[in-house]
Amino acid sequence: MTTGISLGFSSYSFHSKLSTGEMTLPEVIEWVAASEGEHLELAVLSDAADSPIPTIASDPAYVEQIRETAERAGVTLSTLAIGADFLTDDPRELATRISRVKEYVDLAESLGIRQMRHDVVAHAGVDGDDTPQFEAALPSIVAASKEIAQYAATKGVTTSLENHGFFVQAADRVRRIIHAVDEPNFRTTLDVGNFVCVDEAPEVSVEQNLPYAMVVHFKDFYIRPADADPGEGWFRSRGGKHLRGAVVGNGDIDLPAVARAIRASGYTGFASIEFEGWEDCLLGCERGLANARRLLETA
């Protein structure tokens, strides 16, 4: 454990190998243990029964296998992260979507996980000023998140939303939802890198949202100006900057300042490497973990 912070990984970091079958989830867990990672966050990308990450459709025997593998390896299963979308005008459809997320709360409990991230809208940016759309969506987002948090509380599970997906990515929008939901076990999955997707300075936004953090994601990006097209393989920020995933500590985000903010806040809990670079994911994870540990220890 580094400065009271437990460092580990999001399973999304290993997506390139899990999705092709090059590694199984038990093999990822063993790799995390060998790397001196302390925990693994499970990021569900599909509800399919054959997903390498346990889902609500998985064979219960597979769910138990993953729980036992992590326990034997000494790797804590820290967080279950899922997609969700509460942006609908149909009350029955909203109830169905809420029920699905509650099933994942039950799955988290079965895995021995006490933290969960659920999205609140689909990943979709809206061109121009999307404030009216956000205000219109807010009541549905808040009602659903509140109901889920209250259910999760009966299971001893803390729920959260993440700053990603453009629509709910800015620091103040995340806080707006947290304050409106107003449940003690509803917080944020604080991704330090994702703020650049909406052109915010991570060292500023991280400090603002740290008081509400359930878990911290360490992520890094290469950043190029909007008028300096670097070619294929990059995506655009809300304001047009060019972004590409990097090994944590190798990119352009001011991670030393971010680490200082984390240390100054007194945050203790889980911090996950979420690698989205072009390098081999095992190399990216190994170097990212070492860099995150160094950044925190020297902050």
Short mmCIF file of N, CA and C in Angstrom, two decimals, residues 6 12 35 39 42 63 77 81 119 132 145 168 245 259 297:
data_model
loop_
_atom_site.label_atom_id
_atom_site.label_comp_id
_atom_site.label_asym_id
_atom_site.label_seq_id
_atom_site.Cartn_x
_atom_site.Cartn_y
_atom_site.Cartn_z
N SER A 6 -4.37 2.03 -1.96
CA SER A 6 -4.17 0.68 -2.50
C SER A 6 -4.16 0.75 -4.02
N TYR A 12 -10.27 -3.16 -17.55
CA TYR A 12 -10.31 -2.54 -18.88
C TYR A 12 -8.90 -2.37 -19.45
N SER A 35 2.49 -8.75 -10.18
CA SER A 35 2.97 -7.39 -10.44
C SER A 35 3.00 -6.53 -9.18
N HIS A 39 -5.17 -4.77 -6.04
CA HIS A 39 -6.60 -4.98 -6.30
C HIS A 39 -6.88 -4.95 -7.79
N LEU A 42 -13.33 -4.72 -11.77
CA LEU A 42 -13.94 -5.47 -12.87
C LEU A 42 -14.84 -4.55 -13.68
N VAL A 63 -18.79 -17.19 -11.54
CA VAL A 63 -18.71 -16.08 -10.59
C VAL A 63 -17.93 -16.52 -9.35
N LEU A 77 -10.93 -7.84 -5.09
CA LEU A 77 -11.83 -7.37 -6.14
C LEU A 77 -12.48 -6.11 -5.60
N ALA A 81 -17.77 -2.24 -12.29
CA ALA A 81 -18.14 -1.08 -13.11
C ALA A 81 -18.98 -1.53 -14.29
N ASP A 119 -22.87 3.82 -14.99
CA ASP A 119 -23.08 5.02 -15.78
C ASP A 119 -24.50 5.53 -15.54
N PRO A 132 -29.28 22.43 -21.95
CA PRO A 132 -30.72 22.12 -21.87
C PRO A 132 -30.99 20.62 -21.81
N SER A 145 -30.54 6.94 -9.83
CA SER A 145 -29.33 6.76 -9.02
C SER A 145 -29.66 6.69 -7.53
N VAL A 168 -21.76 13.64 -19.10
CA VAL A 168 -21.56 13.82 -17.65
C VAL A 168 -20.08 13.61 -17.36
N GLY A 245 -4.46 7.77 -25.77
CA GLY A 245 -4.09 7.16 -24.49
C GLY A 245 -2.60 6.94 -24.37
N ALA A 259 -1.17 14.12 -8.33
CA ALA A 259 -0.75 13.32 -7.17
C ALA A 259 -0.64 14.18 -5.92
N GLU A 297 4.35 8.64 -3.97
CA GLU A 297 5.36 8.63 -2.90
C GLU A 297 6.17 9.91 -2.86
#
